[in-house]
XYZ file of C-alpha atoms in Angstrom:
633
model
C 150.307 111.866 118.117
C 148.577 108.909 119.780
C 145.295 111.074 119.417
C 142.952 112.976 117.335
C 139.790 114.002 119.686
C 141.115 117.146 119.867
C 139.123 117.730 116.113
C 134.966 118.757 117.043
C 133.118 117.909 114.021
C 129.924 119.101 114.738
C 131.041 122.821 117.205
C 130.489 126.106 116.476
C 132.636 128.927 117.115
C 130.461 130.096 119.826
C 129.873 126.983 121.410
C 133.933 126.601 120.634
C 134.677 129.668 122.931
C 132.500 127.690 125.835
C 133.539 124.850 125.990
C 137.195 126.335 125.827
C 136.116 128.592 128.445
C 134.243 125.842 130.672
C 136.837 122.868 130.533
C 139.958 123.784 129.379
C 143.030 126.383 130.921
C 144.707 128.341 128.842
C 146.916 127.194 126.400
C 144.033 124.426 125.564
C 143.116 124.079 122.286
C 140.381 122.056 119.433
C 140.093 122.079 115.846
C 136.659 122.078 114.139
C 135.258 122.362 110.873
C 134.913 125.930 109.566
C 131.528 127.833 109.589
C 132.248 130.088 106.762
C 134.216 128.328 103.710
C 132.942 124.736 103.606
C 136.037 121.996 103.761
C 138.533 124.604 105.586
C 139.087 124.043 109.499
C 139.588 126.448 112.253
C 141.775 126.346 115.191
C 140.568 127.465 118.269
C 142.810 128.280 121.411
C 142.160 129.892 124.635
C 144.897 131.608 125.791
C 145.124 135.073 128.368
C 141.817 133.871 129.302
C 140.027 134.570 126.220
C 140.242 132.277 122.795
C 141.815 133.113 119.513
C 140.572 131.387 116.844
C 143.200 130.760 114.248
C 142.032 129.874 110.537
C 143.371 126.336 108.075
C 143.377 125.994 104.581
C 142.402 123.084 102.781
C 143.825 123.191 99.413
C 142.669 119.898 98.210
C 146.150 119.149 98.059
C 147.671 120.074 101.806
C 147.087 121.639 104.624
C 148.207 125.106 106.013
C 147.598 128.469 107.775
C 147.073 130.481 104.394
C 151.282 130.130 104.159
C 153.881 128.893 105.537
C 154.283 125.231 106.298
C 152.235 122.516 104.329
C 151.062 119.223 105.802
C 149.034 116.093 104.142
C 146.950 115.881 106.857
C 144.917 117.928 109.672
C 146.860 115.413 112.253
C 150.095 116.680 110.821
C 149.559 119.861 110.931
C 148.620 120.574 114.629
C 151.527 117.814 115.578
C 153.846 120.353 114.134
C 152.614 123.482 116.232
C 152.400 121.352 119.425
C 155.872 119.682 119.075
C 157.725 123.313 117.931
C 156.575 125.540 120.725
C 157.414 128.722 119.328
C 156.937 128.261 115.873
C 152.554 130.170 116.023
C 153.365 133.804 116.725
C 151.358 137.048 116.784
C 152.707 139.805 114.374
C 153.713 141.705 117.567
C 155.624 138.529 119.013
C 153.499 137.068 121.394
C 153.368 132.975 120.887
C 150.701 130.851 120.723
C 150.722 127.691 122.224
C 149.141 124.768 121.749
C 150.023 122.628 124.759
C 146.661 121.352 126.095
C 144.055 119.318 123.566
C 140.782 119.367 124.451
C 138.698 116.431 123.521
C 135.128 115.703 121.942
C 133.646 112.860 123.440
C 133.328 109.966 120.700
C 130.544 109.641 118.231
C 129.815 106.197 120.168
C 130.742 104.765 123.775
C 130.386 101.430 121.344
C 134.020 99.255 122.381
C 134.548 98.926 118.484
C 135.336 102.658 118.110
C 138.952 103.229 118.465
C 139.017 107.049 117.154
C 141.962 108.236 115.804
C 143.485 104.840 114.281
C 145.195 104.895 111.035
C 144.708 102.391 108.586
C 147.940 100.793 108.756
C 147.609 100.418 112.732
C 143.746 99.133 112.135
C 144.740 96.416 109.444
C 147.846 95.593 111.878
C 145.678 94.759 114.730
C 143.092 92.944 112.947
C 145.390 90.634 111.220
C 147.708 90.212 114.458
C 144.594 89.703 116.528
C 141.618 88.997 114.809
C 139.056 86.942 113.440
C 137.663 86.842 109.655
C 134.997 88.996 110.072
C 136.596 91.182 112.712
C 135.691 94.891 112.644
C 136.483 98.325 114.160
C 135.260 101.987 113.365
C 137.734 104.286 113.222
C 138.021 108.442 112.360
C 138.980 109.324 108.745
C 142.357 110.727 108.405
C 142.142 111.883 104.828
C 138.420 113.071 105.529
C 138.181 114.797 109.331
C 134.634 114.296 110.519
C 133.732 111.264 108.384
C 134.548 107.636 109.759
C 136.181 104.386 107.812
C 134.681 100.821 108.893
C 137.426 98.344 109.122
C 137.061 94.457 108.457
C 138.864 91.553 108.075
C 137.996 89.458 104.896
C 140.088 86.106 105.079
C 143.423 87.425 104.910
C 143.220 91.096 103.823
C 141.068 93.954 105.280
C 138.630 96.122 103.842
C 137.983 99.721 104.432
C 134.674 101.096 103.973
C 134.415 105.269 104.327
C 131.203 106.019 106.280
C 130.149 109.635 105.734
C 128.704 112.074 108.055
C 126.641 113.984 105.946
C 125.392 117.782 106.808
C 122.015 116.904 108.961
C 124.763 114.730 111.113
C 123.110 111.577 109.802
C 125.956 108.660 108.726
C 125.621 106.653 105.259
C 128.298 104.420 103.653
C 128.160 107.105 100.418
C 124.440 106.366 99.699
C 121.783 104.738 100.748
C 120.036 104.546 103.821
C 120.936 107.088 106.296
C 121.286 106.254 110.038
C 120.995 108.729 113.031
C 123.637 106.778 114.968
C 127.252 104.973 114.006
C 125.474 102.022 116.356
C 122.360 101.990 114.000
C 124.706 101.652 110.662
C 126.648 98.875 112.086
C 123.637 97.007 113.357
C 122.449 97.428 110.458
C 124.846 95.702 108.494
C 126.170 92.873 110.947
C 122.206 91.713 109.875
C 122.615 92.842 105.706
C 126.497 92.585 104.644
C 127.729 94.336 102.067
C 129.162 93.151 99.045
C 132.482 94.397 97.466
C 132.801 95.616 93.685
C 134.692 92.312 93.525
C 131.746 90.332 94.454
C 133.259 89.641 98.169
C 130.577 89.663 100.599
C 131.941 91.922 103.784
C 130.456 90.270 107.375
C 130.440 91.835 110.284
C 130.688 88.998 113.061
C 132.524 90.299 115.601
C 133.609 93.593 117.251
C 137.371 94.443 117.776
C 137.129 96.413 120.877
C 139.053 99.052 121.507
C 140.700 99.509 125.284
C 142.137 102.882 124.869
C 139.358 105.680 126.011
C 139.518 109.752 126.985
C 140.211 109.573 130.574
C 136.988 112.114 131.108
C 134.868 109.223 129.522
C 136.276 106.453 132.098
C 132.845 106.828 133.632
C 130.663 105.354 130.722
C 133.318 102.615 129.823
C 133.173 101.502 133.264
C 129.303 101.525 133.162
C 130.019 99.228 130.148
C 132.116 97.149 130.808
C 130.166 96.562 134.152
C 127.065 95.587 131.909
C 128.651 93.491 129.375
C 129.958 91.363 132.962
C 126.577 91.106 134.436
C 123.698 89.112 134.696
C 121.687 89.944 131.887
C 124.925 89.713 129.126
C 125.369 86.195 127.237
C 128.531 84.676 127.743
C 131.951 86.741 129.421
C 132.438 89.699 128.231
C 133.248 93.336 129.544
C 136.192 93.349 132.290
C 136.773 89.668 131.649
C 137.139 89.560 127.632
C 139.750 92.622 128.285
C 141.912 90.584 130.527
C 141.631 87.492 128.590
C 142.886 89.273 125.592
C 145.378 90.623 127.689
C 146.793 87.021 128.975
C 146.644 86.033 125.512
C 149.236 88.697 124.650
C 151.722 87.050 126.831
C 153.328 84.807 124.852
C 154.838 88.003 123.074
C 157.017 88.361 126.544
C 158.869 85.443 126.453
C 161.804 87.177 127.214
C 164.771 85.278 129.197
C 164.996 84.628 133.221
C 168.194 82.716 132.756
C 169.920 84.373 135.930
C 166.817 83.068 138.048
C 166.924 79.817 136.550
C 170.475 78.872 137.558
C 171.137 76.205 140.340
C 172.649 78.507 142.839
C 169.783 81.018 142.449
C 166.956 79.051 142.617
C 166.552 78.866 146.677
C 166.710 83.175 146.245
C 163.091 83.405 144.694
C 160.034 82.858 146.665
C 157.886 80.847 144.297
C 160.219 78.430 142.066
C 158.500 79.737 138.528
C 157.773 83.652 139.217
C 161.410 85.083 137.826
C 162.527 88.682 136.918
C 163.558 89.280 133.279
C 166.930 89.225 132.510
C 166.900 92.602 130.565
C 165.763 94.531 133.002
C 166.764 92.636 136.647
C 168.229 94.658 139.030
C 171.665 93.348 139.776
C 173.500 94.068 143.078
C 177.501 95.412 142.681
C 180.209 95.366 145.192
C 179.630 92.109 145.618
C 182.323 89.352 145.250
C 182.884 88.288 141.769
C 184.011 85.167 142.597
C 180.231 83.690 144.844
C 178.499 82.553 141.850
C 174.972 84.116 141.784
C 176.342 86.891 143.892
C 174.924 89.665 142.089
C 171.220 88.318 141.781
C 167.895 89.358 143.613
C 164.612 88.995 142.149
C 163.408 92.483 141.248
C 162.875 94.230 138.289
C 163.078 97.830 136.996
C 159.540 99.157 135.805
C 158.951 102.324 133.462
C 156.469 104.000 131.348
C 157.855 103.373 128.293
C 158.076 106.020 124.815
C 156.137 105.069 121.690
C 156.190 101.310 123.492
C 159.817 101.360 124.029
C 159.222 98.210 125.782
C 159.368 96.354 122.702
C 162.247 98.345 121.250
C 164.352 99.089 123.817
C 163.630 103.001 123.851
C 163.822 105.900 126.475
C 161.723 106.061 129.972
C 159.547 108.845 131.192
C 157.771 109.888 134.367
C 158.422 107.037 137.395
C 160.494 104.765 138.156
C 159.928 101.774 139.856
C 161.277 98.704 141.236
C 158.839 95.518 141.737
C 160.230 92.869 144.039
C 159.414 89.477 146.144
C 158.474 89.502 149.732
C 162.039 88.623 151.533
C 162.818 84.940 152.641
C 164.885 85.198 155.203
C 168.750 84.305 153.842
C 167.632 87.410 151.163
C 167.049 89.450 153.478
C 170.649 91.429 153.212
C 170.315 91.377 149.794
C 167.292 93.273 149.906
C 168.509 96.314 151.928
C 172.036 96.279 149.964
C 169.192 97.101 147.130
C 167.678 99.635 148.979
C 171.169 101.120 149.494
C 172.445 100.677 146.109
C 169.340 102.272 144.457
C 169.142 104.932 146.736
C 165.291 103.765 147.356
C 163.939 106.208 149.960
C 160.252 104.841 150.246
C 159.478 101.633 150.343
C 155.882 100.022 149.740
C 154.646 96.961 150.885
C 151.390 95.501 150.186
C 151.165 92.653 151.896
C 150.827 90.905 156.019
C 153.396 89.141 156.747
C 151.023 86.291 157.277
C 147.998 85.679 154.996
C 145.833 82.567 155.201
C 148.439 81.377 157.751
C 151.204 81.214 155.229
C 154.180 83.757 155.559
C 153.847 86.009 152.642
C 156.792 87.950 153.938
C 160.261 87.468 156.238
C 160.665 90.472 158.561
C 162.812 92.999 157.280
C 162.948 95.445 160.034
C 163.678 95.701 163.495
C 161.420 96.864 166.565
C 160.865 100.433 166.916
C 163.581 101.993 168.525
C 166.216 99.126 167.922
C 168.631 98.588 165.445
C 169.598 95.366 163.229
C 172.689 94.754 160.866
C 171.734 93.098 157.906
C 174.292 91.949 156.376
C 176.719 95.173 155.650
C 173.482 97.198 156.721
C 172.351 98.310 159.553
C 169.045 100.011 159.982
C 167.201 102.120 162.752
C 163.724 101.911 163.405
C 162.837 105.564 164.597
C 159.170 105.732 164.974
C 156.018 103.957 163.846
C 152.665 104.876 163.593
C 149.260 103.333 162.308
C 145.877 104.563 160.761
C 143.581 101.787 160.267
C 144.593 100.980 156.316
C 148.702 101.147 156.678
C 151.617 101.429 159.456
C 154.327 104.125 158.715
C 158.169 103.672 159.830
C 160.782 105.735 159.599
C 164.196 104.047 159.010
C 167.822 105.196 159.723
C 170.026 103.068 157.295
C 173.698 103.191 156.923
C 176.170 101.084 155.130
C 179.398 99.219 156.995
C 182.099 101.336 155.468
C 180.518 105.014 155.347
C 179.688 107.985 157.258
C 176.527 108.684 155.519
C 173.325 108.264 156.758
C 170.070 108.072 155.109
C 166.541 107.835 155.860
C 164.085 105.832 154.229
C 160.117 105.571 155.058
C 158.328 102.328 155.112
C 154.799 102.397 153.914
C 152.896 99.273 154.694
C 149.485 98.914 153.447
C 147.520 96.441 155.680
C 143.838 96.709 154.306
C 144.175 94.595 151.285
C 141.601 91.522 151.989
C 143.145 87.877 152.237
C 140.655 87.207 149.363
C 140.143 89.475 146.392
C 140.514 93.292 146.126
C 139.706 96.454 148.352
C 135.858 97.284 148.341
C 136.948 100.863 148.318
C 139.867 101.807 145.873
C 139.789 104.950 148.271
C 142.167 103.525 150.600
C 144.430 102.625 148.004
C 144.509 106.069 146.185
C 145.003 108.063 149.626
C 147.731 105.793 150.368
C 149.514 106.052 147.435
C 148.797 110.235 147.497
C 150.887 109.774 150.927
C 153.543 108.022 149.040
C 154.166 110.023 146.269
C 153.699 113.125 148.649
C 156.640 111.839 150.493
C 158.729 110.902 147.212
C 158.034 114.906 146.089
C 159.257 116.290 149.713
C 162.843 113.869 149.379
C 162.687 115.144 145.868
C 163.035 118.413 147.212
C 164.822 118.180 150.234
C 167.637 116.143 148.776
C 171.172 117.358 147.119
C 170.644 117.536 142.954
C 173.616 114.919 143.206
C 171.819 112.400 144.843
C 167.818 112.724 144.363
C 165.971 109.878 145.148
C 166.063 106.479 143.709
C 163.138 104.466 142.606
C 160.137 103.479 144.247
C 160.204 99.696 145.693
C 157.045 98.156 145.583
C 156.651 94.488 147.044
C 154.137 91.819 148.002
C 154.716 88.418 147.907
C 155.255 87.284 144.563
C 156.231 90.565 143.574
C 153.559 90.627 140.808
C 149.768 91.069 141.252
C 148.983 93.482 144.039
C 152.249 95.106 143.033
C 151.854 95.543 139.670
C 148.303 96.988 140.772
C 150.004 99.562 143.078
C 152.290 100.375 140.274
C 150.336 100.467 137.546
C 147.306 102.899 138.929
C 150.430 105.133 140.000
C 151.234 105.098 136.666
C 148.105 106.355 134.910
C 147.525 108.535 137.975
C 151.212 110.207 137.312
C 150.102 110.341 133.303
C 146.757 112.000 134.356
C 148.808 114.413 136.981
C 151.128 115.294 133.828
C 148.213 115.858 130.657
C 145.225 116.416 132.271
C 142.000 114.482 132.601
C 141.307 114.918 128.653
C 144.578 112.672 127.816
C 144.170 109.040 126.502
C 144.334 106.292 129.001
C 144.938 102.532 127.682
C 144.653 100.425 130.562
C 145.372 97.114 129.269
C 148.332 98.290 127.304
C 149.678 100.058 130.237
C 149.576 96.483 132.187
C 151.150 94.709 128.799
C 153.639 97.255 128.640
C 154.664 96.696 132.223
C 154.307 92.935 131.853
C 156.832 92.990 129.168
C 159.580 94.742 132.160
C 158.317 91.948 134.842
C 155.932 88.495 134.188
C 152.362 88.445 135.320
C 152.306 91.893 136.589
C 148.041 92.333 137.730
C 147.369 88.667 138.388
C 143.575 88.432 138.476
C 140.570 89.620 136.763
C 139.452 91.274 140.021
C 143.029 92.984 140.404
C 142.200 94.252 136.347
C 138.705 95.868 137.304
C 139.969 97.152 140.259
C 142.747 99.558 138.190
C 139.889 100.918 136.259
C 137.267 101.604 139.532
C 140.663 103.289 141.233
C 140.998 105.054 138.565
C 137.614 106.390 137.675
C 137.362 107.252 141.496
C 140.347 109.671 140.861
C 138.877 111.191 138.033
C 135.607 111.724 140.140
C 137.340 113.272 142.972
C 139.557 115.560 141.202
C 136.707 116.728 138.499
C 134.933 117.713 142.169
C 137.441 119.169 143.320
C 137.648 121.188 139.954
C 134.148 122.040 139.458
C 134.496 123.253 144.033
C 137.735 125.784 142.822
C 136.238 127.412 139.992
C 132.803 127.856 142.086
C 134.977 128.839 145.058
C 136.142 132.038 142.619
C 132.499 133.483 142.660
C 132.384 133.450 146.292
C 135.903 134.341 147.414
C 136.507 130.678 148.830
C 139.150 127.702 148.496
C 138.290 124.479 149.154
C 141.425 122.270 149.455
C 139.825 119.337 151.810
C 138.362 117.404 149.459
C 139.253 114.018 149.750
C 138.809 110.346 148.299
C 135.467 109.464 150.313
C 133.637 106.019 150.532
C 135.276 104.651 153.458
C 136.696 105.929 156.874
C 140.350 106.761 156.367
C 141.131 107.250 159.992
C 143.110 110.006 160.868
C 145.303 110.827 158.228
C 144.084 113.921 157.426
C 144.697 113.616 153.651
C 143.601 116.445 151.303
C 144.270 116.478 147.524
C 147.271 118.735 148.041
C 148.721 121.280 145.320
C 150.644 118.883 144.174
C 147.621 116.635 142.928
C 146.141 119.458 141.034
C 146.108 118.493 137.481
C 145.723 122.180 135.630
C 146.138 125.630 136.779
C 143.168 127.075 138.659
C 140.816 128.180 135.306
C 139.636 131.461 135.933
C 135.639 132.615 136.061
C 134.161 131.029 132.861
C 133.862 134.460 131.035
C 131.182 135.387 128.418
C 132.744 136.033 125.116
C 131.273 138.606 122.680
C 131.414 137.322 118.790
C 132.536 140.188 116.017
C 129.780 141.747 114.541
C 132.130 141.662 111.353
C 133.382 139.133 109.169
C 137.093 140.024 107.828
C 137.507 139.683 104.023
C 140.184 138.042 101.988
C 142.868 140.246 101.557
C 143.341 140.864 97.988
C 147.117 140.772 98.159
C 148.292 139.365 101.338
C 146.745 136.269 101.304
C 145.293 136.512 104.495
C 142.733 133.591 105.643
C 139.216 134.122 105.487
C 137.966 133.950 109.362
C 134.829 132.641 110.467
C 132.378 135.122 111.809
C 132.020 133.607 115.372
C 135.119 134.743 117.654
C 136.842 136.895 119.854
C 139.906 136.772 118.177
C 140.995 135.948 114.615
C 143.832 134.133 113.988
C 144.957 135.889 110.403
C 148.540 134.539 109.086
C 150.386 136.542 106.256
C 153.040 134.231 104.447
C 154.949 137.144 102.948
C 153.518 139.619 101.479
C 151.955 142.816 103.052
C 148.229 143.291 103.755
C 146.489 145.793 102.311
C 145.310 148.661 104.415
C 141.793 147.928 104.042
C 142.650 144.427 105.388
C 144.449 145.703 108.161
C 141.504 147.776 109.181
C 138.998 144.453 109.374
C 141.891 142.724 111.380
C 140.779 141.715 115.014
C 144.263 140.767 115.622
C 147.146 139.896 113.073
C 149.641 136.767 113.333
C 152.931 135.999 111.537
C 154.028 132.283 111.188
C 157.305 131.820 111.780
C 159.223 129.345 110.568
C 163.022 128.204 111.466
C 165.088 127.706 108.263
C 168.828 127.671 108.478
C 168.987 131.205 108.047
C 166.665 132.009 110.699
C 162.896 133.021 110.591
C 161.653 132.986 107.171
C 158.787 135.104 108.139
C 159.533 138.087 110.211
C-alpha cells in the first residue's frame, strides 16, 4: 500500500462518524486510535449510509480483530481486508468493505514530510539521492501516531523516533516539547543532536517529498509558488522539483538503436529526440526486405504497476501513444499507425507553423476530399472550430479491405508560441472532450475490436505531449480513487520519461501539470459540495464547468462520466450508544469504544455469552479462506 493517511491520530469516534459522513461515500473507511483501551485502534467504515466502527487489538506482539488473522503491523492489517474483498463479514453475511481510504491531512504541509515511508524506502532515497546531512520526517510504522526523523550521517542513516505525546505536543522521548513537527525540526537544524556513539546528527538540508493527498494539492501549490518567488533565496519550489527530476535522467539511458541507424535517421524530425527501443511502436506488413521498414518514431506510454517501468511489469488505466509531428515522406507511415493500432482519436497540440517554422507536415486532406496516403486513404467529413481547437471527422480505410473506420481529429490551437496556457481550463475541457469521445467508441464499438490507444503529437513528440498525457494520466488516477488518493507528480513524469526521453520539456510545462491539476480538483470538489447541497433542495446541477476563460461554444459540462464517487447522500446526524459493550467473558469479543453507531464485534470461535449478545449493537464473524473453506462460519 503506497499509503498510510488513511490512520487519524488525533479523531474521535464522533468526529470519526462526520467526517465519514461529510467526505467520504460509502464503503470509505479510517483507522484511529481507540478511545477506550489505550494502544488498541478502531476501524471506522461508513457503509448503508451510516458507519460501523469495527474494533483492533494490539497485543504487543501483532495485530488483529480479537481473532482471526494476525499482522505485524496496522499497515498490514487493513492491506489484507482491502486486497480480499470478502474476507470482513457480519454474523448474518453481509460484507464489509473497505474500498475507499479516507485521508487525514498531514501533521505538516512542510516538503520534508513524506508520511507513510518505511525505513528501508527512507534510507534508500537518502543514500541514492542525498546529501550528508539530508533529512526527511516520516510516520512510524511500528508506533502509529508517532513520527521517525530520518538523516543521513556520512554513509549510513540515522533514525530518530519523535513522539506525539497525549496533549498532541512532539518530543524526541524527552526533553523539550514542541507544539509543531516544524518547531522540533527548527529546532534542531540550529542544536544537533548527538548519538550514544558520540556522532553529532545535522540537519542541513530537507529531502522533500513530491508525493502529496490530491485534496491537499491546494497548499503544495501555494508552496511551491512561495518557495519560487520573490521573497525566497535562491531556486527553489517548482524549479528544485524539476531539477531533481532532470537529474534522474541518466537512470533512462535505455537504447534508441533503431532511430540511430543510417536509413532511419531522415524519419525523425529533430536528429537527437529518438523513441526507446523497448517500447517503439513498430509498423508490420511491411516488406522485410526495405531496411528500416518497420520504424516510426513513436512510443507506447502507460501507467505503470509498483513502477513497472523499471521492471518490466503490467499496465493499468490508458494507453497512449506519443509521436513526432509528420515530415512529409512519413506521412504514410503515420496513418498505417493509425490503422495498425486501431487509434480512433487523434490529438494534436501543435500549428502547423510556429515562429514561422513548420512544426508539422499536413496529414489530412480538405474537408470533404479524400487523399491516399500511401495504402491509406482518408475522408475528411466535417470540421468545425471553437476558439481553443478544430474538430475533424475522418473516414479511413486501408487498400485491401472492406472495412471502414472513423477516427476524430482533435487539434488544440490555443497553446502560445512561447510558454504555457494562462488558463489550464482550456486544456482540461479539451481533454474532457477527448476522453468523452474515447468512452462513446468504447461503447459503440464490437468487444473484438475496442479502441486502440490514444495518439498524442506535437512536434518533437515530447514536451507539450507528454504534458497532455501526463495530466490525463493523474486526471484518469483521480477519476478511478477519488480525490483522497496519492498523487506524485514528478514520479508520474519520470515514470513516463523512462517509456519516451524528455517527456515535459520545461519548467513552465512542470508547473503547469500541477495548476491543471489543482484546477480539476477545484472544479470537481464544487461540483461535489453543488450535488450534495442540490439534495436539500430537490436540485441537480450538472453545468458546472472549468471557468477562467471563455471556452466558446462547446457547451462542456462535467458529464457523469467525470464524477469521481457516487452521489453521497444528506450528511446524516449519527446518534452515539448510550452503552459501552463489555468483554465477553468467553467469546473473546473486542472491547468497543463508546462513541458509534455501530460496533464492529468479531468472535474467533467460540460462542458469546448471552449477556454479551444482549450489549451487542451488531455482531460480525471474520471469515477466513483456508483450504477447507471458511474457518469461521
Amino acid at each position: 500500500m503506497s499509503s498510510r493517511r488513511w490512520f487519524w491520530p488525533t479523531i474521535s469516534g464522533i468526529d470519526a462518524e462526520r467526517v465519514l459522513m461529510e467526505r467520504g461515500v460509502d464503503c470509505s473507511f479510517l483507522a484511529r486510535p481507540s478511545s477506550s483501551v489505550p494502544g488498541d485502534f478502531t476501524l471506522s467504515v461508513r457503509r448503508n449510509g451510516e458507519v460501523t466502527h469495527i474494533k483492533i487489538q494490539n497485543s504487543g506482539d501483532f495485530y488483529d480483530l480479537y481473532g482471526g488473522e494476525k499482522f505485524a503491523t496496522l499497515s498490514e492489517l487493513v492491506q489484507y481486508y482491502m486486497e480480499k474483498q470478502g474476507q470482513l463479514k457480519e454474523k448474518h453475511g453481509d460484507v464489509i468493505e473497505l474500498k475507499y481510504p479516507l485521508n487525514c491531512d498531514g501533521p505538516t504541509t512542510e516538503r520534508w514530510f513524506h508520511g507513510h515511508l518505511s525505513g528501508r524506502d527512507a534510507e534508500k532515497l537518502i543514500l541514492d539521492r542525498g546529501k550528508n546531512g539530508s533529512f526527511l520526517v516520516r510516520e512510524s510504522q511500528s508506533k502509529p501516531g508517532d513520527f521517525v526523523l530520518s538523516v543521513r550521517t556520512d554513509d549510513k542513516v540515522t533514525h530518530v523516533m519523535i513522539r506525539c505525546t497525549p496533549d498532541n505536543k512532539y518530543d524526541v522521548g524527552g526533553g523539550e516539547k514542541f507544539n509543531t513537527l516544524a518547531e522540533l525540526i527548527e529546532h534542531y537544524k540550529k542544536n544537533p543532536m548527538v548519538e550514544t556513539s558520540g556522532t553529532v546528527v545535522h540537519l542541513k538540508q530537507p529531502f522533500n517529498a513530491t508525493r502529496i493527498n490530491a485534496s491537499g494539492i491546494h497548499s503544495r501549490v501555494k508552496q511551491l509558488q512561495s518557495e519560487n518567488g520573490p521573497n525566497s533565496f535562491g531556486k527553489a519550489g517548482f524549479w528544485e522539483e524539476f531539477e531533481s527530476l532532470q537529474q534522474q535522467e541518466f537512470k533512462h539511458l535505455y537504447s534508441r538503436n533503431e532511430g540511430s541507424k543510417p536509413e532511419n535517421r531522415n524519419k525523425n524530425r529533430y536528429k537527437n529526440i529518438l523513441p526507446f527501443d523497448d517500447t517503439r511502436v513498430k509498423l508490420k506488413n511491411v516488406d522485410a526486405s526495405v531496411a528500416g521498414a518497420d520504424y516510426i518514431n513513436a512510443n507506447y506510454i502507460s501507467w505503470k504497476t509498483d513502477d513497472a517501468s523499471e521492471t518490466g511489469g503490467e499496465s493499468v488505466g490508458k494507453v497512449y501513444i506519443a509521436t513526432q509531428g509528420c515530415l512529409p515522406s512519413t506521412v504514410p507511415d503515420f496513418w498505417q499507425m493509425v490503422w495498425q493500432e486501431n487509434c480512433r482519436v487523434i490529438v494534436m497540440t501543435t500549428k502547423e507553423t510556429e515562429r514561422l517554422k513548420n512544426k508539422c507536415a499536413r496529414y489530412w486532406p480538405d474537408p470533404g476530399e479524400s487523399k491516399e496516403y500511401g495504402q491509406v486513404v482518408v475522408r475528411n467529413l466535417v470540421e468545425s472550430s471553437t476558439p481553443h481547437y478544430t474538430l475533424r471527422e475522418f473516414l479511413v480505410t486501408m487498400e485491401g479491405s472492406d472495412e471502414e473506420r472513423k477516427a476524430f481529429h482533435y487539434h488544440f490551437t490555443a497553446w502560445p508560441d512561447h510558454g504555457v496556457p494562462s488558463d489550464p481550463g482550456c486544456v482540461l475541457n479539451f481533454l474532457h472532450e477527448v476522453n468523452k469521445r474515447q468512452d462513446e467508441l468504447q461503447r459503440e464499438l464490437p468487444n473484438n475490436q475496442p479502441p486502440g490507444a490514444i495518439l498524442v503529437h506535437c512536434s518533437a513528440g515530447i514536451g507539450r505531449t507528454g504534458t497532455f498525457i501526463v495530466i490525463d494520466m493523474i486526471l484518469d488516477q483521480l477519476k478511478r480513487y477519488g480525490l483522497d488518493c496519492e498523487i506524485d507528480i514528478q514520479r508520474t513524469i519520470q515514470m513516463v520519461r523512462s517509456q519516451r526521453s524528455g517527456m515535459v520539456q520545461t519548467e513552465a510545462q512542470y508547473k503547469f501539470v500541477y495548476l491543471a491539476v489543482q484546477h480539476h480538483i477545484e472544479t470537481i470538489t464544487e461540483r461535489i459540495k453543488a450535488e450534495q447541497k442540490s439534495l436539500q433542495s430537490g436540485r441537480e446541477y450538472t453545468n458546472i464547468r472549468y471557468s477562467g476563460s471563455d471556452i466558446g461554444n462547446l457547451g462542456t459540462t462535467l458529464s457523469s462520466t467525470m464524477t469521481l464517487f457516487p452521489q453521497s447522500p444528506t450528511p446524516v446526524v449519527l446518534r452515539p450508544d448510550a452503552k459501552k459493550p463489555q468483554r465477553a467473558a468467553a467469546g473473546g469479543f473486542g472491547q468497543t469504544d463508546s462513541l458509534r453507531k455501530h460496533s464492529g464485534q468479531f468472535w474467533p470461535g467460540a460462542p458469546a455469552t448471552a449477556a454479551a449478545s444482549k450489549n451487542m449493537t451488531a455482531e460480525f464473524l471474520l471469515v477466513r479462506q483456508a483450504q477447507t473453506g471458511p474457518s469461521y462460519m
